[in-house]
Amino acid sequence: MRALPPLIEVTFVPAMHGEPPWVEQVLDAGEFVRWRTLHPTGRPLFLAAHVGVRALAARRASFDSGEPGRGPELTDFAWKTLPSGKPQLTFRDGRPQRLHVSVAHGGGLAVAAVCEHGPIGVDVEHVDTRRNLMAIARRFFAAEESMQL
């Protein structure tokens, strides 16, 4: 068995429009209710992000098991939000799942990430090329970081 090195995996997922027949099986009960209560314009990216993070976690688990392609199904996962607001992916049967996850969506695109080392955060933003990006970088990045741009 060849183990994958510790790593961060990220995927970008296009919006999933409509109401796929499998949505109620893939999302857990709480996610499904949340998805249904979202404005119809927000549903496609919410679904894309939540499916994307499950796909990454299932892929990682199949490699870790030593049997690539024979990992958990997307329907095996559940979603929980910690008191801090940070999302946590678990298994529906109550077992913890070791990967840290993050999802974000905006501008017609969803992003999902998993990391085994510790907390991770991702964001996706629409970039308006008319904006002064250097001024934004100087405001939000450390001086050393903004100088690298």
PDB file of C-alpha atoms in Angstrom:
ATOM      1  CA  MET A   1       0.000   0.000   0.000  1.00  0.00           C
ATOM      2  CA  ARG A   2       1.370   3.403  -0.980  1.00  0.00           C
ATOM      3  CA  ALA A   3       0.207   6.107   1.392  1.00  0.00           C
ATOM      4  CA  LEU A   4      -0.414   9.580   0.097  1.00  0.00           C
ATOM      5  CA  PRO A   5       1.672  12.269   1.757  1.00  0.00           C
ATOM      6  CA  PRO A   6      -0.133  14.660   4.067  1.00  0.00           C
ATOM      7  CA  LEU A   7      -1.622  17.287   1.842  1.00  0.00           C
ATOM      8  CA  ILE A   8      -4.300  19.797   1.150  1.00  0.00           C
ATOM      9  CA  GLU A   9      -6.750  18.991  -1.621  1.00  0.00           C
ATOM     10  CA  VAL A  10      -8.882  21.639  -3.268  1.00  0.00           C
ATOM     11  CA  THR A  11     -11.521  21.365  -5.959  1.00  0.00           C
ATOM     12  CA  PHE A  12     -13.567  23.931  -7.815  1.00  0.00           C
ATOM     13  CA  VAL A  13     -17.099  22.843  -8.634  1.00  0.00           C
ATOM     14  CA  PRO A  14     -19.488  24.547 -11.056  1.00  0.00           C
ATOM     15  CA  ALA A  15     -22.966  25.418  -9.831  1.00  0.00           C
ATOM     16  CA  MET A  16     -25.414  22.488  -9.755  1.00  0.00           C
ATOM     17  CA  HIS A  17     -28.679  23.869 -11.091  1.00  0.00           C
ATOM     18  CA  GLY A  18     -32.136  22.427 -10.667  1.00  0.00           C
ATOM     19  CA  GLU A  19     -33.196  19.826  -8.158  1.00  0.00           C
ATOM     20  CA  PRO A  20     -31.260  16.635  -8.870  1.00  0.00           C
ATOM     21  CA  PRO A  21     -33.195  13.472  -7.924  1.00  0.00           C
ATOM     22  CA  TRP A  22     -30.347  12.400  -5.601  1.00  0.00           C
ATOM     23  CA  VAL A  23     -30.090  15.630  -3.584  1.00  0.00           C
ATOM     24  CA  GLU A  24     -32.161  14.414  -0.610  1.00  0.00           C
ATOM     25  CA  GLN A  25     -30.012  11.278  -0.300  1.00  0.00           C
ATOM     26  CA  VAL A  26     -26.628  13.018  -0.580  1.00  0.00           C
ATOM     27  CA  LEU A  27     -27.316  15.934   1.760  1.00  0.00           C
ATOM     28  CA  ASP A  28     -28.072  14.995   5.347  1.00  0.00           C
ATOM     29  CA  ALA A  29     -31.444  16.047   6.801  1.00  0.00           C
ATOM     30  CA  GLY A  30     -30.181  19.351   8.209  1.00  0.00           C
ATOM     31  CA  GLU A  31     -28.343  20.288   5.026  1.00  0.00           C
ATOM     32  CA  PHE A  32     -31.355  19.413   2.929  1.00  0.00           C
ATOM     33  CA  VAL A  33     -33.599  21.682   4.993  1.00  0.00           C
ATOM     34  CA  ARG A  34     -31.038  24.485   4.765  1.00  0.00           C
ATOM     35  CA  TRP A  35     -30.681  23.971   1.001  1.00  0.00           C
ATOM     36  CA  ARG A  36     -34.473  24.062   0.540  1.00  0.00           C
ATOM     37  CA  THR A  37     -34.795  27.300   2.534  1.00  0.00           C
ATOM     38  CA  LEU A  38     -32.122  29.111   0.516  1.00  0.00           C
ATOM     39  CA  HIS A  39     -33.180  31.491  -2.201  1.00  0.00           C
ATOM     40  CA  PRO A  40     -33.250  29.523  -5.497  1.00  0.00           C
ATOM     41  CA  THR A  41     -30.250  31.514  -6.748  1.00  0.00           C
ATOM     42  CA  GLY A  42     -28.149  30.326  -3.778  1.00  0.00           C
ATOM     43  CA  ARG A  43     -29.003  26.637  -4.001  1.00  0.00           C
ATOM     44  CA  PRO A  44     -26.778  25.661  -6.973  1.00  0.00           C
ATOM     45  CA  LEU A  45     -23.546  26.825  -5.312  1.00  0.00           C
ATOM     46  CA  PHE A  46     -24.468  25.504  -1.865  1.00  0.00           C
ATOM     47  CA  LEU A  47     -25.081  22.086  -3.393  1.00  0.00           C
ATOM     48  CA  ALA A  48     -21.888  22.208  -5.433  1.00  0.00           C
ATOM     49  CA  ALA A  49     -19.767  23.063  -2.385  1.00  0.00           C
ATOM     50  CA  HIS A  50     -21.298  20.342  -0.211  1.00  0.00           C
ATOM     51  CA  VAL A  51     -21.014  17.673  -2.896  1.00  0.00           C
ATOM     52  CA  GLY A  52     -17.450  18.786  -3.684  1.00  0.00           C
ATOM     53  CA  VAL A  53     -16.222  18.438  -0.116  1.00  0.00           C
ATOM     54  CA  ARG A  54     -17.805  14.978   0.157  1.00  0.00           C
ATOM     55  CA  ALA A  55     -16.100  13.889  -3.054  1.00  0.00           C
ATOM     56  CA  LEU A  56     -12.699  15.012  -1.757  1.00  0.00           C
ATOM     57  CA  ALA A  57     -13.215  13.320   1.623  1.00  0.00           C
ATOM     58  CA  ALA A  58     -14.400  10.073   0.006  1.00  0.00           C
ATOM     59  CA  ARG A  59     -11.431  10.065  -2.369  1.00  0.00           C
ATOM     60  CA  ARG A  60      -8.978  10.656   0.458  1.00  0.00           C
ATOM     61  CA  ALA A  61     -10.571   7.937   2.606  1.00  0.00           C
ATOM     62  CA  SER A  62     -10.378   5.409  -0.237  1.00  0.00           C
ATOM     63  CA  PHE A  63      -6.641   6.029  -0.651  1.00  0.00           C
ATOM     64  CA  ASP A  64      -6.075   5.862   3.094  1.00  0.00           C
ATOM     65  CA  SER A  65      -7.904   2.514   3.253  1.00  0.00           C
ATOM     66  CA  GLY A  66      -5.427   0.947   0.830  1.00  0.00           C
ATOM     67  CA  GLU A  67      -8.196   0.207  -1.648  1.00  0.00           C
ATOM     68  CA  PRO A  68      -8.428   3.185  -4.023  1.00  0.00           C
ATOM     69  CA  GLY A  69     -11.924   3.523  -5.389  1.00  0.00           C
ATOM     70  CA  ARG A  70     -13.482   1.614  -2.496  1.00  0.00           C
ATOM     71  CA  GLY A  71     -14.085   4.363   0.020  1.00  0.00           C
ATOM     72  CA  PRO A  72     -17.185   5.840   1.552  1.00  0.00           C
ATOM     73  CA  GLU A  73     -20.074   6.980  -0.615  1.00  0.00           C
ATOM     74  CA  LEU A  74     -21.184  10.605  -0.749  1.00  0.00           C
ATOM     75  CA  THR A  75     -24.277   9.549   1.200  1.00  0.00           C
ATOM     76  CA  ASP A  76     -22.121   8.295   4.107  1.00  0.00           C
ATOM     77  CA  PHE A  77     -21.251  11.833   5.216  1.00  0.00           C
ATOM     78  CA  ALA A  78     -23.097  14.305   7.407  1.00  0.00           C
ATOM     79  CA  TRP A  79     -22.530  17.987   8.000  1.00  0.00           C
ATOM     80  CA  LYS A  80     -22.229  19.706  11.333  1.00  0.00           C
ATOM     81  CA  THR A  81     -21.470  23.280  12.254  1.00  0.00           C
ATOM     82  CA  LEU A  82     -19.289  23.846  15.300  1.00  0.00           C
ATOM     83  CA  PRO A  83     -20.180  26.588  17.833  1.00  0.00           C
ATOM     84  CA  SER A  84     -17.485  28.721  16.185  1.00  0.00           C
ATOM     85  CA  GLY A  85     -19.402  28.527  12.897  1.00  0.00           C
ATOM     86  CA  LYS A  86     -16.699  26.378  11.284  1.00  0.00           C
ATOM     87  CA  PRO A  87     -18.078  23.479   9.250  1.00  0.00           C
ATOM     88  CA  GLN A  88     -17.237  19.911  10.158  1.00  0.00           C
ATOM     89  CA  LEU A  89     -17.809  16.861   8.022  1.00  0.00           C
ATOM     90  CA  THR A  90     -18.674  13.683   9.934  1.00  0.00           C
ATOM     91  CA  PHE A  91     -20.069  10.286   9.092  1.00  0.00           C
ATOM     92  CA  ARG A  92     -23.830   9.812   9.351  1.00  0.00           C
ATOM     93  CA  ASP A  93     -23.414   6.898  11.729  1.00  0.00           C
ATOM     94  CA  GLY A  94     -21.801   9.263  14.248  1.00  0.00           C
ATOM     95  CA  ARG A  95     -18.170   8.331  13.648  1.00  0.00           C
ATOM     96  CA  PRO A  96     -15.827  11.289  13.408  1.00  0.00           C
ATOM     97  CA  GLN A  97     -14.016  11.877  10.170  1.00  0.00           C
ATOM     98  CA  ARG A  98     -10.444  13.095  10.494  1.00  0.00           C
ATOM     99  CA  LEU A  99     -10.206  15.638   7.694  1.00  0.00           C
ATOM    100  CA  HIS A 100     -10.627  19.341   8.274  1.00  0.00           C
ATOM    101  CA  VAL A 101     -12.867  20.907   5.633  1.00  0.00           C
ATOM    102  CA  SER A 102     -13.764  24.271   4.234  1.00  0.00           C
ATOM    103  CA  VAL A 103     -16.234  25.383   1.581  1.00  0.00           C
ATOM    104  CA  ALA A 104     -17.001  28.695  -0.071  1.00  0.00           C
ATOM    105  CA  HIS A 105     -19.011  29.874  -3.025  1.00  0.00           C
ATOM    106  CA  GLY A 106     -19.547  32.999  -5.045  1.00  0.00           C
ATOM    107  CA  GLY A 107     -19.384  34.405  -8.534  1.00  0.00           C
ATOM    108  CA  GLY A 108     -20.860  31.245 -10.034  1.00  0.00           C
ATOM    109  CA  LEU A 109     -18.223  28.918  -8.591  1.00  0.00           C
ATOM    110  CA  ALA A 110     -17.915  26.772  -5.481  1.00  0.00           C
ATOM    111  CA  VAL A 111     -14.665  25.676  -3.870  1.00  0.00           C
ATOM    112  CA  ALA A 112     -14.121  22.828  -1.413  1.00  0.00           C
ATOM    113  CA  ALA A 113     -10.945  21.900   0.456  1.00  0.00           C
ATOM    114  CA  VAL A 114      -9.805  19.153   2.827  1.00  0.00           C
ATOM    115  CA  CYS A 115      -6.685  18.966   4.968  1.00  0.00           C
ATOM    116  CA  GLU A 116      -5.496  16.333   7.408  1.00  0.00           C
ATOM    117  CA  HIS A 117      -3.043  18.550   9.329  1.00  0.00           C
ATOM    118  CA  GLY A 118      -5.378  21.072  10.886  1.00  0.00           C
ATOM    119  CA  PRO A 119      -7.963  23.724  10.198  1.00  0.00           C
ATOM    120  CA  ILE A 120      -8.142  25.102   6.682  1.00  0.00           C
ATOM    121  CA  GLY A 121     -10.017  27.989   5.161  1.00  0.00           C
ATOM    122  CA  VAL A 122     -10.854  28.794   1.549  1.00  0.00           C
ATOM    123  CA  ASP A 123     -12.665  31.650  -0.081  1.00  0.00           C
ATOM    124  CA  VAL A 124     -13.700  32.503  -3.602  1.00  0.00           C
ATOM    125  CA  GLU A 125     -14.220  36.047  -4.758  1.00  0.00           C
ATOM    126  CA  HIS A 126     -15.120  37.717  -7.999  1.00  0.00           C
ATOM    127  CA  VAL A 127     -12.222  39.984  -8.948  1.00  0.00           C
ATOM    128  CA  ASP A 128     -13.172  43.315 -10.427  1.00  0.00           C
ATOM    129  CA  THR A 129     -10.153  44.327 -12.495  1.00  0.00           C
ATOM    130  CA  ARG A 130     -11.131  47.967 -12.076  1.00  0.00           C
ATOM    131  CA  ARG A 131     -10.369  47.789  -8.344  1.00  0.00           C
ATOM    132  CA  ASN A 132      -7.010  48.765  -6.864  1.00  0.00           C
ATOM    133  CA  LEU A 133      -5.815  45.327  -5.794  1.00  0.00           C
ATOM    134  CA  MET A 134      -2.545  46.613  -4.336  1.00  0.00           C
ATOM    135  CA  ALA A 135      -4.451  48.899  -1.956  1.00  0.00           C
ATOM    136  CA  ILE A 136      -6.577  45.948  -0.859  1.00  0.00           C
ATOM    137  CA  ALA A 137      -3.469  43.783  -0.389  1.00  0.00           C
ATOM    138  CA  ARG A 138      -1.765  46.456   1.720  1.00  0.00           C
ATOM    139  CA  ARG A 139      -4.878  46.716   3.889  1.00  0.00           C
ATOM    140  CA  PHE A 140      -5.400  42.993   4.549  1.00  0.00           C
ATOM    141  CA  PHE A 141      -2.008  41.293   4.091  1.00  0.00           C
ATOM    142  CA  ALA A 142       1.132  41.546   6.178  1.00  0.00           C
ATOM    143  CA  ALA A 143       3.707  43.940   4.696  1.00  0.00           C
ATOM    144  CA  GLU A 144       5.931  41.056   3.546  1.00  0.00           C
ATOM    145  CA  GLU A 145       2.987  39.368   1.804  1.00  0.00           C
ATOM    146  CA  SER A 146       1.743  42.456  -0.010  1.00  0.00           C
ATOM    147  CA  MET A 147       5.252  43.189  -1.293  1.00  0.00           C
ATOM    148  CA  GLN A 148       5.298  39.786  -3.036  1.00  0.00           C
ATOM    149  CA  LEU A 149       2.408  40.753  -5.305  1.00  0.00           C
TER     150      LEU A 149
END
